[in-house]
Amino acid sequence: MFKDLLRIIFPDLCIHCEKPLVGSEKHLCTHCVTEIPWTNHAAMPNNETEQRLCGRIRCEAAAALMTFAKGNVTQSIAHHIKYYGRTTLATQFGRILGMELKQSGRFENIDFIVPVPLHWFKKIRRGYNQCDYICQGISETLNIPILKGNLKRTKYTRSQTHKNRIERQKNMQSVFAIRHPEQFQGKHILLVDDTITTGSTFDGCYQALKSIPDLHISVAALGLVKQH
């Protein structure tokens, strides 16, 4: 009764349309859930995510869960995960992404799930790395361990939001390093970020990883930014 009373006074609102949530709804109302633009990339070879990375990153498979466009529900999901501390939302969508990867049959024999790291200063300012929570959801679904700390972000970079493709690539040069290459030797890792725009962040990670012998890389993200 007390919880019901609190909900009347302080209703939980949908993070996108801001209408009160009802029943078992959490974070998003039922209508906004039906508006999510799922990509179905996980099961599709040569999908748009793989094409975005083609020629720069040698990966076994790549997939994004949703299409990200300005003003759509995916933008609200990404912003609340990244800037408003909705870590449970990140884990929830990580589980959905993990299920997509599992059912596709293209993301198999993975040894470690590796979140794209934040620079330590940015992590202190934000208080968390959203990729850690996305990886948590994927790990729960695939039953594969998360390995943090080996791939390290050594250079602080400004936000890439308003940068073009060339500026993003320059911004990501020599940003990442590997502490213990032997941990990844002969392994298959799933590299995870929240969104993919030009692929420059994954490219930066790959530059640090590509010299490790017999390393296999797959890539996954919650959102693929729609390009005009």
C-alpha positions as a LaTeX table, in Angstrom:
\begin{tabular}{lrrr}
\hline
Residue & $x$ (\AA) & $y$ (\AA) & $z$ (\AA) \\
\hline
Met1 & 0.00 & 0.00 & 0.00 \\
Phe2 & 2.85 & 2.39 & 0.91 \\
Lys3 & 4.64 & 1.68 & $-2.39$ \\
Asp4 & 1.42 & 2.28 & $-4.32$ \\
Leu5 & 0.94 & 5.58 & $-2.49$ \\
Leu6 & 4.50 & 6.69 & $-3.29$ \\
Arg7 & 3.94 & 5.81 & $-6.93$ \\
Ile8 & 0.86 & 8.03 & $-7.06$ \\
Ile9 & 2.73 & 10.95 & $-5.48$ \\
Phe10 & 6.07 & 10.36 & $-7.28$ \\
Pro11 & 5.26 & 8.30 & $-10.38$ \\
Asp12 & 8.07 & 6.66 & $-12.33$ \\
Leu13 & 8.15 & 8.19 & $-15.77$ \\
Cys14 & 9.09 & 6.71 & $-19.13$ \\
Ile15 & 12.58 & 7.93 & $-19.98$ \\
His16 & 11.49 & 8.78 & $-23.53$ \\
Cys17 & 7.90 & 10.08 & $-23.58$ \\
Glu18 & 7.84 & 10.92 & $-19.83$ \\
Lys19 & 4.41 & 9.40 & $-19.29$ \\
Pro20 & 3.84 & 7.59 & $-15.96$ \\
Leu21 & 4.84 & 3.93 & $-16.00$ \\
Val22 & 2.17 & 1.42 & $-15.01$ \\
Gly23 & 2.10 & $-2.19$ & $-13.90$ \\
Ser24 & 5.36 & $-4.02$ & $-14.58$ \\
Glu25 & 6.76 & $-1.30$ & $-16.88$ \\
Lys26 & 10.29 & $-0.22$ & $-16.00$ \\
His27 & 12.30 & 2.62 & $-17.55$ \\
Leu28 & 10.18 & 2.57 & $-20.73$ \\
Cys29 & 6.43 & 2.41 & $-21.30$ \\
Thr30 & 5.01 & $-0.36$ & $-23.46$ \\
His31 & 4.37 & 2.00 & $-26.37$ \\
Cys32 & 7.98 & 3.25 & $-26.45$ \\
Val33 & 9.29 & $-0.33$ & $-26.27$ \\
Thr34 & 7.35 & $-1.08$ & $-29.46$ \\
Glu35 & 9.06 & 1.94 & $-31.08$ \\
Ile36 & 12.61 & 0.61 & $-30.54$ \\
Pro37 & 14.31 & 0.18 & $-33.96$ \\
Trp38 & 15.93 & $-3.24$ & $-33.54$ \\
Thr39 & 18.59 & $-4.02$ & $-36.16$ \\
Asn40 & 18.63 & $-7.85$ & $-36.08$ \\
His41 & 22.31 & $-7.54$ & $-37.03$ \\
Ala42 & 23.57 & $-10.38$ & $-34.85$ \\
Ala43 & 22.20 & $-13.06$ & $-37.17$ \\
Met44 & 23.17 & $-11.23$ & $-40.40$ \\
Pro45 & 26.64 & $-11.68$ & $-41.95$ \\
Asn46 & 27.95 & $-8.51$ & $-43.63$ \\
Asn47 & 25.43 & $-6.41$ & $-41.73$ \\
Glu48 & 25.59 & $-2.61$ & $-41.49$ \\
Thr49 & 27.70 & $-2.71$ & $-38.30$ \\
Glu50 & 30.31 & $-4.92$ & $-39.97$ \\
Gln51 & 30.30 & $-2.68$ & $-43.05$ \\
Arg52 & 30.91 & 0.36 & $-40.81$ \\
Leu53 & 34.05 & $-1.33$ & $-39.43$ \\
Cys54 & 35.15 & $-2.95$ & $-42.69$ \\
Gly55 & 38.69 & $-2.26$ & $-43.84$ \\
Arg56 & 39.88 & $-1.04$ & $-40.45$ \\
Ile57 & 39.14 & $-3.80$ & $-37.95$ \\
Arg58 & 39.64 & $-7.51$ & $-38.58$ \\
Cys59 & 36.83 & $-9.09$ & $-36.58$ \\
Glu60 & 35.04 & $-12.41$ & $-36.57$ \\
Ala61 & 31.58 & $-10.83$ & $-36.30$ \\
Ala62 & 30.04 & $-7.51$ & $-35.29$ \\
Ala63 & 26.55 & $-6.41$ & $-34.31$ \\
Ala64 & 24.62 & $-3.50$ & $-32.84$ \\
Leu65 & 21.30 & $-4.12$ & $-31.10$ \\
Met66 & 19.43 & $-0.95$ & $-32.14$ \\
Thr67 & 19.61 & 1.92 & $-34.62$ \\
Phe68 & 20.42 & 5.22 & $-32.94$ \\
Ala69 & 18.92 & 8.40 & $-34.43$ \\
Lys70 & 18.41 & 11.86 & $-32.97$ \\
Gly71 & 15.07 & 12.13 & $-31.22$ \\
Asn72 & 14.18 & 8.44 & $-31.28$ \\
Val73 & 13.74 & 6.19 & $-28.26$ \\
Thr74 & 17.25 & 4.78 & $-28.65$ \\
Gln75 & 18.74 & 8.22 & $-28.06$ \\
Ser76 & 16.87 & 8.41 & $-24.76$ \\
Ile77 & 18.09 & 4.94 & $-23.79$ \\
Ala78 & 21.72 & 5.79 & $-24.63$ \\
His79 & 21.67 & 9.16 & $-22.86$ \\
His80 & 20.10 & 7.81 & $-19.67$ \\
Ile81 & 22.63 & 4.97 & $-19.58$ \\
Lys82 & 25.60 & 7.23 & $-20.27$ \\
Tyr83 & 24.80 & 10.42 & $-18.39$ \\
Tyr84 & 22.01 & 9.78 & $-15.88$ \\
Gly85 & 23.27 & 6.76 & $-14.01$ \\
Arg86 & 20.70 & 4.25 & $-15.28$ \\
Thr87 & 23.04 & 1.31 & $-14.76$ \\
Thr88 & 20.17 & $-1.17$ & $-14.35$ \\
Leu89 & 18.92 & $-0.07$ & $-17.77$ \\
Ala90 & 22.39 & $-0.75$ & $-19.21$ \\
Thr91 & 22.39 & $-4.25$ & $-17.70$ \\
Gln92 & 18.86 & $-4.91$ & $-18.92$ \\
Phe93 & 19.74 & $-4.06$ & $-22.52$ \\
Gly94 & 23.02 & $-5.93$ & $-22.14$ \\
Arg95 & 20.97 & $-9.05$ & $-21.43$ \\
Ile96 & 18.88 & $-8.46$ & $-24.55$ \\
Leu97 & 22.03 & $-7.96$ & $-26.62$ \\
Gly98 & 23.53 & $-11.10$ & $-25.10$ \\
Met99 & 20.43 & $-13.10$ & $-26.06$ \\
Glu100 & 20.65 & $-11.81$ & $-29.64$ \\
Leu101 & 24.31 & $-12.83$ & $-29.85$ \\
Lys102 & 23.56 & $-16.25$ & $-28.35$ \\
Gln103 & 20.69 & $-17.02$ & $-30.72$ \\
Ser104 & 22.63 & $-15.88$ & $-33.79$ \\
Gly105 & 25.18 & $-18.70$ & $-33.63$ \\
Arg106 & 27.83 & $-16.29$ & $-34.98$ \\
Phe107 & 29.33 & $-15.25$ & $-31.63$ \\
Glu108 & 30.66 & $-18.55$ & $-30.32$ \\
Asn109 & 33.80 & $-19.73$ & $-28.50$ \\
Ile110 & 34.33 & $-16.32$ & $-26.88$ \\
Asp111 & 36.75 & $-16.43$ & $-23.94$ \\
Phe112 & 36.33 & $-12.93$ & $-22.48$ \\
Ile113 & 33.95 & $-9.99$ & $-22.69$ \\
Val114 & 35.98 & $-6.75$ & $-22.73$ \\
Pro115 & 34.34 & $-3.35$ & $-22.15$ \\
Val116 & 35.81 & $-0.36$ & $-23.96$ \\
Pro117 & 37.50 & 1.46 & $-21.05$ \\
Leu118 & 37.06 & 5.06 & $-19.95$ \\
His119 & 40.01 & 7.23 & $-19.01$ \\
Trp120 & 40.38 & 7.19 & $-15.21$ \\
Phe121 & 39.64 & 10.92 & $-14.93$ \\
Lys122 & 36.45 & 10.68 & $-16.98$ \\
Lys123 & 35.36 & 7.65 & $-14.95$ \\
Ile124 & 35.82 & 9.60 & $-11.71$ \\
Arg125 & 33.80 & 12.51 & $-13.09$ \\
Arg126 & 30.97 & 10.28 & $-14.36$ \\
Gly127 & 31.19 & 7.83 & $-11.48$ \\
Tyr128 & 30.99 & 4.69 & $-13.63$ \\
Asn129 & 31.72 & 3.19 & $-17.03$ \\
Gln130 & 28.41 & 2.40 & $-18.72$ \\
Cys131 & 30.09 & $-0.35$ & $-20.76$ \\
Asp132 & 30.81 & $-2.30$ & $-17.58$ \\
Tyr133 & 27.07 & $-2.65$ & $-16.96$ \\
Ile134 & 26.26 & $-3.53$ & $-20.56$ \\
Cys135 & 28.93 & $-6.25$ & $-20.30$ \\
Gln136 & 27.40 & $-7.45$ & $-17.04$ \\
Gly137 & 24.11 & $-8.15$ & $-18.83$ \\
Ile138 & 25.87 & $-9.89$ & $-21.73$ \\
Ser139 & 27.92 & $-11.97$ & $-19.28$ \\
Glu140 & 24.81 & $-13.08$ & $-17.39$ \\
Thr141 & 23.23 & $-14.27$ & $-20.64$ \\
Leu142 & 26.26 & $-15.91$ & $-22.27$ \\
Asn143 & 27.93 & $-17.11$ & $-19.05$ \\
Ile144 & 31.26 & $-15.71$ & $-20.21$ \\
Pro145 & 33.58 & $-13.80$ & $-17.83$ \\
Ile146 & 34.28 & $-10.08$ & $-18.13$ \\
Leu147 & 37.95 & $-9.07$ & $-18.26$ \\
Lys148 & 38.65 & $-5.47$ & $-17.28$ \\
Gly149 & 41.96 & $-3.68$ & $-16.80$ \\
Asn150 & 44.04 & $-5.27$ & $-19.53$ \\
Leu151 & 42.83 & $-2.94$ & $-22.27$ \\
Lys152 & 43.59 & 0.48 & $-20.87$ \\
Arg153 & 42.75 & 4.02 & $-21.99$ \\
Thr154 & 45.98 & 5.98 & $-21.58$ \\
Lys155 & 44.97 & 9.31 & $-23.12$ \\
Tyr156 & 42.17 & 11.65 & $-22.08$ \\
Thr157 & 40.00 & 12.66 & $-25.04$ \\
Arg158 & 37.23 & 15.20 & $-25.43$ \\
Ser159 & 33.72 & 14.15 & $-26.39$ \\
Gln160 & 33.40 & 12.96 & $-29.99$ \\
Thr161 & 29.75 & 14.04 & $-30.32$ \\
His162 & 30.35 & 17.00 & $-32.64$ \\
Lys163 & 33.40 & 15.66 & $-34.49$ \\
Asn164 & 33.39 & 14.41 & $-38.07$ \\
Arg165 & 34.87 & 11.09 & $-39.19$ \\
Ile166 & 38.41 & 12.38 & $-39.75$ \\
Glu167 & 38.42 & 14.29 & $-36.45$ \\
Arg168 & 37.19 & 11.20 & $-34.62$ \\
Gln169 & 39.97 & 9.07 & $-36.11$ \\
Lys170 & 42.64 & 11.59 & $-35.10$ \\
Asn171 & 41.10 & 11.86 & $-31.64$ \\
Met172 & 41.44 & 8.10 & $-31.13$ \\
Gln173 & 45.07 & 7.72 & $-32.25$ \\
Ser174 & 47.33 & 6.11 & $-29.61$ \\
Val175 & 44.56 & 6.30 & $-26.99$ \\
Phe176 & 44.60 & 2.64 & $-25.88$ \\
Ala177 & 47.28 & 0.26 & $-24.64$ \\
Ile178 & 47.52 & $-3.35$ & $-23.44$ \\
Arg179 & 49.00 & $-4.09$ & $-20.02$ \\
His180 & 49.43 & $-7.86$ & $-20.36$ \\
Pro181 & 49.35 & $-9.02$ & $-24.01$ \\
Glu182 & 49.79 & $-12.65$ & $-22.95$ \\
Gln183 & 46.29 & $-12.61$ & $-21.38$ \\
Phe184 & 44.77 & $-12.18$ & $-24.84$ \\
Gln185 & 47.15 & $-14.39$ & $-26.81$ \\
Gly186 & 45.26 & $-17.20$ & $-28.55$ \\
Lys187 & 41.93 & $-15.93$ & $-27.17$ \\
His188 & 38.65 & $-14.77$ & $-28.69$ \\
Ile189 & 37.37 & $-11.56$ & $-27.08$ \\
Leu190 & 34.07 & $-9.72$ & $-27.43$ \\
Leu191 & 34.80 & $-5.99$ & $-27.43$ \\
Val192 & 31.78 & $-3.98$ & $-26.22$ \\
Asp193 & 30.84 & $-0.28$ & $-26.41$ \\
Asp194 & 27.55 & 1.56 & $-25.95$ \\
Thr195 & 27.27 & 3.10 & $-29.43$ \\
Ile196 & 29.08 & 3.01 & $-32.77$ \\
Thr197 & 29.21 & 6.14 & $-34.93$ \\
Thr198 & 32.16 & 5.92 & $-37.33$ \\
Gly199 & 33.86 & 3.02 & $-35.55$ \\
Ser200 & 36.87 & 5.15 & $-34.56$ \\
Thr201 & 36.78 & 4.02 & $-30.92$ \\
Phe202 & 36.88 & 0.35 & $-31.92$ \\
Asp203 & 39.59 & 1.24 & $-34.44$ \\
Gly204 & 41.65 & 2.79 & $-31.62$ \\
Cys205 & 41.21 & $-0.36$ & $-29.55$ \\
Tyr206 & 42.20 & $-2.53$ & $-32.50$ \\
Gln207 & 45.44 & $-0.62$ & $-33.02$ \\
Ala208 & 46.46 & $-1.61$ & $-29.48$ \\
Leu209 & 45.29 & $-5.22$ & $-29.92$ \\
Lys210 & 46.32 & $-6.16$ & $-33.47$ \\
Ser211 & 49.91 & $-7.19$ & $-32.69$ \\
Ile212 & 48.85 & $-9.85$ & $-30.16$ \\
Pro213 & 49.46 & $-13.32$ & $-31.69$ \\
Asp214 & 46.40 & $-15.42$ & $-32.58$ \\
Leu215 & 43.91 & $-12.98$ & $-31.07$ \\
His216 & 40.36 & $-13.11$ & $-32.44$ \\
Ile217 & 38.01 & $-10.18$ & $-31.96$ \\
Ser218 & 34.25 & $-9.82$ & $-32.19$ \\
Val219 & 32.44 & $-6.54$ & $-31.62$ \\
Ala220 & 29.08 & $-5.63$ & $-30.08$ \\
Ala221 & 27.29 & $-2.40$ & $-29.16$ \\
Leu222 & 23.83 & $-1.32$ & $-28.05$ \\
Gly223 & 23.40 & 1.30 & $-30.75$ \\
Leu224 & 24.56 & 2.02 & $-34.30$ \\
Val225 & 24.26 & 5.73 & $-35.09$ \\
Lys226 & 22.26 & 6.29 & $-38.26$ \\
Gln227 & 24.27 & 8.06 & $-40.93$ \\
His228 & 22.69 & 10.44 & $-43.44$ \\
\hline
\end{tabular}
